[in-house]
Tab-separated table of C-alpha atoms and ligand atoms in Angstrom:
chain	number	residue	atom	x	y	z
A	1	MET	CA	-67.316	-30.872	-0.643
A	2	LEU	CA	-69.431	-32.276	-3.481
A	3	ILE	CA	-72.941	-31.864	-2.057
A	4	GLN	CA	-74.028	-29.934	1.032
A	5	LEU	CA	-77.498	-29.844	2.563
A	6	THR	CA	-78.147	-27.291	5.286
A	7	ASP	CA	-81.210	-27.317	7.511
A	8	VAL	CA	-83.448	-28.856	4.851
A	9	THR	CA	-87.150	-29.232	5.633
A	10	LYS	CA	-89.914	-30.866	3.627
A	11	SER	CA	-93.574	-31.529	4.311
A	12	TYR	CA	-96.388	-33.068	2.293
A	13	ALA	CA	-100.037	-32.047	2.292
A	14	LYS	CA	-102.201	-34.401	4.330
A	15	ASP	CA	-105.002	-36.164	2.484
A	16	ASP	CA	-107.577	-34.011	4.305
A	17	SER	CA	-105.630	-30.816	3.594
A	18	TRP	CA	-108.315	-29.381	1.299
A	19	LEU	CA	-110.251	-28.810	4.503
A	20	PHE	CA	-107.582	-27.956	7.075
A	21	ARG	CA	-104.574	-27.070	4.912
A	22	SER	CA	-102.472	-29.210	7.251
A	23	ARG	CA	-99.160	-30.767	6.249
A	24	THR	CA	-97.079	-33.692	7.495
A	25	PRO	CA	-93.451	-32.784	8.150
A	26	VAL	CA	-91.161	-35.417	6.602
A	27	LEU	CA	-87.743	-33.732	6.894
A	28	LYS	CA	-87.149	-31.575	9.956
A	29	GLY	CA	-83.957	-29.604	9.407
A	30	VAL	CA	-81.478	-32.041	7.879
A	31	SER	CA	-77.859	-31.049	7.343
A	32	LEU	CA	-75.364	-33.372	5.688
A	33	SER	CA	-72.482	-33.302	3.258
A	34	VAL	CA	-70.979	-35.744	0.795
A	35	ASN	CA	-67.328	-35.225	-0.104
A	36	HIS	CA	-65.489	-36.263	-3.252
A	37	SER	CA	-65.070	-40.053	-3.579
A	38	GLU	CA	-66.597	-40.873	-0.205
A	39	CYS	CA	-69.516	-43.115	0.665
A	40	VAL	CA	-71.959	-41.685	3.175
A	41	GLY	CA	-74.554	-44.065	4.576
A	42	LEU	CA	-78.009	-42.849	5.554
A	43	VAL	CA	-79.478	-45.519	7.830
A	44	GLY	CA	-83.030	-45.451	9.108
A	45	GLU	CA	-86.309	-47.260	9.383
A	46	SER	CA	-89.006	-47.342	6.725
A	47	GLY	CA	-90.925	-44.075	6.424
A	48	SER	CA	-88.272	-41.958	8.144
A	49	GLY	CA	-87.855	-39.784	5.036
A	50	LYS	CA	-84.693	-41.238	3.469
A	51	SER	CA	-86.004	-41.459	-0.093
A	52	THR	CA	-87.509	-37.980	0.140
A	53	LEU	CA	-84.078	-36.700	1.111
A	54	GLY	CA	-82.563	-38.628	-1.830
A	55	LYS	CA	-85.013	-37.002	-4.255
A	56	ILE	CA	-84.083	-33.565	-2.917
A	57	VAL	CA	-80.359	-34.348	-3.338
A	58	LEU	CA	-81.013	-35.350	-6.972
A	59	GLY	CA	-83.106	-32.232	-7.576
A	60	LEU	CA	-86.251	-34.284	-8.266
A	61	GLU	CA	-88.089	-32.614	-5.374
A	62	ALA	CA	-87.723	-29.104	-3.975
A	63	CYS	CA	-87.253	-28.565	-0.254
A	64	ASP	CA	-89.529	-26.198	1.678
A	65	SER	CA	-86.648	-24.431	3.418
A	66	GLY	CA	-82.900	-24.831	3.837
A	67	THR	CA	-80.279	-25.029	1.108
A	68	VAL	CA	-78.843	-27.671	-1.204
A	69	SER	CA	-75.463	-26.730	-2.699
A	70	TYR	CA	-73.425	-28.553	-5.313
A	71	ALA	CA	-69.732	-28.268	-6.150
A	72	GLU	CA	-68.903	-26.267	-9.275
A	73	GLU	CA	-67.837	-29.411	-11.126
A	74	LEU	CA	-71.339	-30.858	-10.711
A	75	LEU	CA	-73.047	-27.639	-11.805
A	76	GLU	CA	-70.921	-27.438	-14.953
A	77	LEU	CA	-72.176	-30.803	-16.213
A	78	PRO	CA	-75.607	-31.787	-17.530
A	79	ARG	CA	-77.504	-33.315	-14.593
A	80	TYR	CA	-77.394	-36.862	-16.026
A	81	GLN	CA	-73.597	-36.691	-16.241
A	82	ALA	CA	-73.129	-35.196	-12.789
A	83	MET	CA	-75.360	-37.578	-10.822
A	84	SER	CA	-76.825	-41.034	-11.236
A	85	VAL	CA	-79.123	-43.197	-9.202
A	86	VAL	CA	-79.667	-46.910	-8.539
A	87	PHE	CA	-83.019	-47.839	-7.009
A	88	GLN	CA	-84.070	-50.869	-4.995
A	89	ASP	CA	-86.533	-52.240	-7.528
A	90	TYR	CA	-84.474	-53.208	-10.570
A	91	ASN	CA	-87.578	-54.566	-12.339
A	92	THR	CA	-89.380	-51.231	-12.439
A	93	SER	CA	-86.127	-49.312	-13.024
A	94	VAL	CA	-85.770	-50.635	-16.572
A	95	ASN	CA	-87.950	-50.541	-19.655
A	96	PRO	CA	-88.924	-54.203	-20.266
A	97	ARG	CA	-89.093	-53.613	-24.032
A	98	LEU	CA	-85.447	-52.574	-24.321
A	99	THR	CA	-82.518	-54.957	-24.675
A	100	ILE	CA	-79.768	-54.845	-22.047
A	101	ALA	CA	-77.507	-52.933	-24.488
A	102	GLU	CA	-80.272	-50.375	-25.115
A	103	ILE	CA	-80.823	-49.930	-21.367
A	104	ILE	CA	-77.129	-49.251	-20.735
A	105	ASN	CA	-77.085	-46.917	-23.733
A	106	GLU	CA	-79.904	-44.722	-22.336
A	107	PRO	CA	-77.664	-42.113	-20.661
A	108	LEU	CA	-75.268	-42.249	-23.642
A	109	LEU	CA	-77.851	-41.294	-26.286
A	110	ASN	CA	-76.511	-37.730	-26.605
A	111	GLU	CA	-72.872	-38.822	-26.700
A	112	PRO	CA	-71.232	-38.347	-30.121
A	113	LEU	CA	-70.087	-41.970	-30.492
A	114	SER	CA	-69.826	-44.068	-33.648
A	115	PRO	CA	-71.820	-47.345	-33.616
A	116	TYR	CA	-68.529	-49.210	-33.156
A	117	GLU	CA	-67.427	-47.029	-30.208
A	118	ARG	CA	-70.870	-47.282	-28.601
A	119	ASP	CA	-70.785	-51.047	-28.958
A	120	ARG	CA	-67.337	-51.290	-27.400
A	121	LEU	CA	-68.293	-48.979	-24.524
A	122	ILE	CA	-71.393	-51.036	-23.699
A	123	THR	CA	-69.373	-54.261	-23.784
A	124	SER	CA	-66.728	-52.768	-21.498
A	125	LEU	CA	-69.402	-51.473	-19.073
A	126	LEU	CA	-70.910	-54.976	-18.946
A	127	ALA	CA	-67.460	-56.400	-18.194
A	128	GLU	CA	-66.887	-53.750	-15.523
A	129	VAL	CA	-69.985	-54.896	-13.629
A	130	GLY	CA	-69.052	-58.554	-14.072
A	131	LEU	CA	-71.481	-59.530	-16.845
A	132	PRO	CA	-70.680	-61.345	-20.107
A	133	ALA	CA	-71.095	-59.558	-23.452
A	134	GLU	CA	-73.658	-62.158	-24.599
A	135	LEU	CA	-76.258	-60.559	-22.299
A	136	ARG	CA	-76.413	-57.448	-24.474
A	137	THR	CA	-79.140	-58.798	-26.751
A	138	ARG	CA	-81.300	-60.213	-23.948
A	139	TYR	CA	-84.335	-58.559	-22.367
A	140	PRO	CA	-84.705	-57.777	-18.630
A	141	HIS	CA	-87.014	-60.749	-17.926
A	142	GLN	CA	-84.256	-63.077	-19.173
A	143	LEU	CA	-81.856	-61.995	-16.393
A	144	SER	CA	-81.662	-62.851	-12.698
A	145	GLY	CA	-82.297	-60.121	-10.116
A	146	GLY	CA	-78.593	-59.813	-9.356
A	147	GLN	CA	-77.710	-59.573	-13.063
A	148	LEU	CA	-80.393	-56.937	-13.639
A	149	GLN	CA	-79.194	-54.829	-10.718
A	150	ARG	CA	-75.682	-55.011	-12.217
A	151	VAL	CA	-77.175	-53.724	-15.497
A	152	CYS	CA	-78.714	-50.808	-13.541
A	153	ILE	CA	-75.282	-50.124	-12.038
A	154	ALA	CA	-73.690	-50.257	-15.525
A	155	ARG	CA	-76.264	-47.713	-16.721
A	156	ALA	CA	-75.579	-45.528	-13.670
A	157	ILE	CA	-71.803	-45.435	-14.264
A	158	ALA	CA	-72.084	-45.109	-18.086
A	159	PRO	CA	-71.935	-41.270	-18.139
A	160	ASN	CA	-69.066	-41.406	-15.617
A	161	PRO	CA	-70.880	-39.410	-12.901
A	162	ARG	CA	-69.116	-37.926	-9.878
A	163	PHE	CA	-71.980	-38.916	-7.560
A	164	ILE	CA	-74.380	-41.877	-7.372
A	165	LEU	CA	-77.400	-42.108	-5.084
A	166	LEU	CA	-77.916	-45.730	-4.050
A	167	ASP	CA	-81.463	-46.003	-2.681
A	168	GLU	CA	-81.777	-49.440	-1.008
A	169	ALA	CA	-79.770	-50.693	-4.007
A	170	VAL	CA	-79.020	-54.136	-2.557
A	171	SER	CA	-82.111	-54.611	-0.393
A	172	SER	CA	-84.019	-56.801	-2.877
A	173	LEU	CA	-81.132	-59.194	-3.469
A	174	ASP	CA	-80.355	-62.535	-1.791
A	175	VAL	CA	-77.691	-62.230	0.886
A	176	SER	CA	-74.953	-63.931	-1.210
A	177	VAL	CA	-75.739	-61.712	-4.226
A	178	GLN	CA	-75.874	-58.688	-1.908
A	179	VAL	CA	-72.269	-59.288	-0.909
A	180	GLN	CA	-71.162	-59.565	-4.551
A	181	VAL	CA	-72.955	-56.348	-5.526
A	182	LEU	CA	-71.559	-54.524	-2.470
A	183	GLU	CA	-68.064	-55.662	-3.474
A	184	LEU	CA	-68.726	-54.396	-7.006
A	185	LEU	CA	-69.844	-50.999	-5.636
A	186	GLN	CA	-66.738	-50.893	-3.447
A	187	THR	CA	-64.505	-51.580	-6.469
A	188	LEU	CA	-66.273	-48.985	-8.653
A	189	LYS	CA	-65.932	-46.400	-5.902
A	190	GLN	CA	-62.161	-46.859	-6.029
A	191	THR	CA	-61.678	-47.254	-9.790
A	192	ARG	CA	-64.040	-44.456	-10.805
A	193	ASN	CA	-63.498	-42.057	-7.895
A	194	VAL	CA	-67.222	-41.720	-7.468
A	195	ALA	CA	-69.038	-40.573	-4.312
A	196	TYR	CA	-72.110	-42.411	-2.996
A	197	LEU	CA	-75.015	-41.533	-0.756
A	198	PHE	CA	-76.091	-45.011	0.309
A	199	ILE	CA	-79.645	-45.066	1.623
A	200	THR	CA	-80.547	-48.198	3.556
A	201	HIS	CA	-82.412	-49.635	6.526
A	202	ASP	CA	-79.671	-52.272	6.928
A	203	ILE	CA	-76.818	-51.253	9.180
A	204	THR	CA	-74.737	-54.315	8.261
A	205	VAL	CA	-74.581	-53.497	4.545
A	206	ALA	CA	-74.071	-49.813	5.369
A	207	SER	CA	-71.079	-50.516	7.599
A	208	PHE	CA	-69.598	-52.772	4.890
A	209	LEU	CA	-69.589	-50.068	2.207
A	210	CYS	CA	-69.658	-46.683	3.902
A	211	ASP	CA	-66.932	-44.362	5.182
A	212	ARG	CA	-69.383	-42.456	7.391
A	213	LEU	CA	-72.854	-43.226	8.717
A	214	LEU	CA	-75.753	-40.934	9.514
A	215	PHE	CA	-78.591	-42.439	11.506
A	216	PHE	CA	-81.939	-41.085	10.532
A	217	LYS	CA	-85.168	-41.099	12.519
A	218	GLU	CA	-88.457	-39.328	11.841
A	219	GLY	CA	-86.916	-36.861	9.409
A	220	MET	CA	-83.862	-35.992	11.485
A	221	VAL	CA	-80.240	-37.099	11.721
A	222	VAL	CA	-80.025	-38.405	15.283
A	223	GLU	CA	-76.413	-39.599	15.241
A	224	GLN	CA	-73.360	-39.407	13.019
A	225	VAL	CA	-70.529	-41.963	13.047
A	226	ASP	CA	-67.365	-40.772	11.277
A	227	ASP	CA	-65.309	-43.831	12.138
A	228	ILE	CA	-67.021	-47.171	11.483
A	229	SER	CA	-64.733	-48.943	13.969
A	230	GLN	CA	-66.325	-46.762	16.670
A	231	LEU	CA	-69.876	-47.896	15.879
A	232	ASN	CA	-70.269	-49.437	19.321
A	233	ARG	CA	-69.793	-46.017	20.931
A	234	VAL	CA	-72.996	-44.475	19.625
A	235	ALA	CA	-74.989	-42.693	22.299
A	236	ASP	CA	-78.418	-42.157	20.770
A	237	PRO	CA	-80.935	-44.739	22.125
A	238	TYR	CA	-82.545	-45.338	18.686
A	239	THR	CA	-79.160	-45.958	17.063
A	240	ARG	CA	-78.142	-48.314	19.871
A	241	GLN	CA	-81.413	-50.178	19.363
A	242	LEU	CA	-80.640	-50.579	15.636
A	243	LEU	CA	-77.130	-51.806	16.418
A	244	GLU	CA	-78.395	-54.197	19.054
A	245	ALA	CA	-80.974	-55.650	16.655
A	246	ALA	CA	-78.211	-56.214	14.089
A	247	GLY	CA	-76.088	-57.962	16.728
A	248	TYR	CA	-73.336	-55.341	16.836
A	249	LEU	CA	-73.462	-54.631	20.547
A	250	GLU	CA	-73.317	-58.319	21.446
A	251	ILE	CA	-69.820	-58.751	20.030
A	252	PRO	CA	-67.589	-58.475	23.171
A	253	PHE	CA	-64.688	-56.558	21.623
A	254	LEU	CA	-67.146	-54.036	20.182
A	255	ASN	CA	-68.990	-53.574	23.450
A	256	HIS	CA	-68.630	-50.057	24.733
A	257	SER	CA	-68.598	-51.003	28.419
A	258	SER	CA	-65.873	-53.641	28.006
A	259	ASN	CA	-63.733	-51.426	25.764
A	260	PRO	CA	-63.679	-47.932	27.210
B	301	ATP	N1	-95.131	-37.458	-2.811
B	301	ATP	C1	-95.561	-37.682	-1.564
B	301	ATP	N2	-96.753	-37.191	-1.134
B	301	ATP	C2	-97.177	-37.371	0.121
B	301	ATP	N3	-96.473	-38.045	1.070
B	301	ATP	C3	-95.293	-38.561	0.699
B	301	ATP	C4	-94.759	-38.419	-0.625
B	301	ATP	N4	-93.552	-39.039	-0.680
B	301	ATP	C5	-93.338	-39.545	0.546
B	301	ATP	N5	-94.365	-39.266	1.377
B	301	ATP	C6	-94.471	-39.640	2.801
B	301	ATP	O1	-93.276	-39.214	3.435
B	301	ATP	C7	-92.874	-40.147	4.424
B	301	ATP	C8	-91.421	-40.555	4.176
B	301	ATP	O2	-91.358	-41.309	2.971
B	301	ATP	P1	-89.959	-41.796	2.358
B	301	ATP	O3	-90.253	-42.630	1.149
B	301	ATP	O4	-89.070	-40.634	2.180
B	301	ATP	O5	-89.393	-42.711	3.546
B	301	ATP	P2	-88.240	-43.800	3.546
B	301	ATP	O6	-87.471	-43.624	4.797
B	301	ATP	O7	-87.482	-43.739	2.270
B	301	ATP	O8	-89.082	-45.151	3.608
B	301	ATP	P3	-88.849	-46.529	2.815
B	301	ATP	O9	-87.526	-47.068	3.286
B	301	ATP	O10	-90.026	-47.372	3.238
B	301	ATP	O11	-88.866	-46.177	1.350
B	301	ATP	C9	-93.849	-41.307	4.367
B	301	ATP	O12	-94.795	-41.150	5.391
B	301	ATP	C10	-94.515	-41.146	3.008
B	301	ATP	O13	-95.838	-41.628	3.020
């Protein structure tokens, strides 16, 4: 086990809380684990609390109750080397005044590398995410969305983390670019032995990349699918609704009733 959350709750103060001291519960007792080198998908609608959960996993927010435990190997490393994150909005994830090489170098600033070694590492990280070395001197506005998200992925893998949180990391990309970036993430997962928590509202992309899926609704895990080939067997009505909307339950060989 790399990361384990047990019975985590979180609430935020309501806007009128100065008067009533009332709070809105956002996470209502969430338990989940991410194992070494696995990709866990957290699928749910907008506002269900997925990003809040992601922030708690990264240690950016504290939970109100419950526990978050990390494997020893994560605790031994500085946080930026143990865990990385790739957000949905690649434009606001990068400093527009930095070159692409400087952006990728951000998590490497404390590494004792010579200028030559640093240069070579940045070039090899660009190659690893499928980008040419010439991009290193460009600025973010001179790249396409897909290229910039690849730069964010290069920055995320630069310190060689054991865990990466992917928060709607392909949701802003065109469908064809989405597939390429998902394939890149799949490759990196294998070559770098990294674990992902993949937060998304899109069950199709989640089932492409993930080993396990957790369906999330109103701050709770309502269903867990350990075997993606058994997706059609989900019982929870909300999860079935999501699958139906994505066309999964219409495919005859996946249909539960025709394949007992
Ligand atoms: N810092 C905050 N203060 C107050 N309320 C917050 C805060 N952060 C999130 N919320 C509220 O918590 C709820 C869950 O938000 P969250 O961003 O975790 O959902 P989500 O499932 O990631 O949604 P989306 O996919 O749209 O990003 C929302 O109602 C949001 O308004």
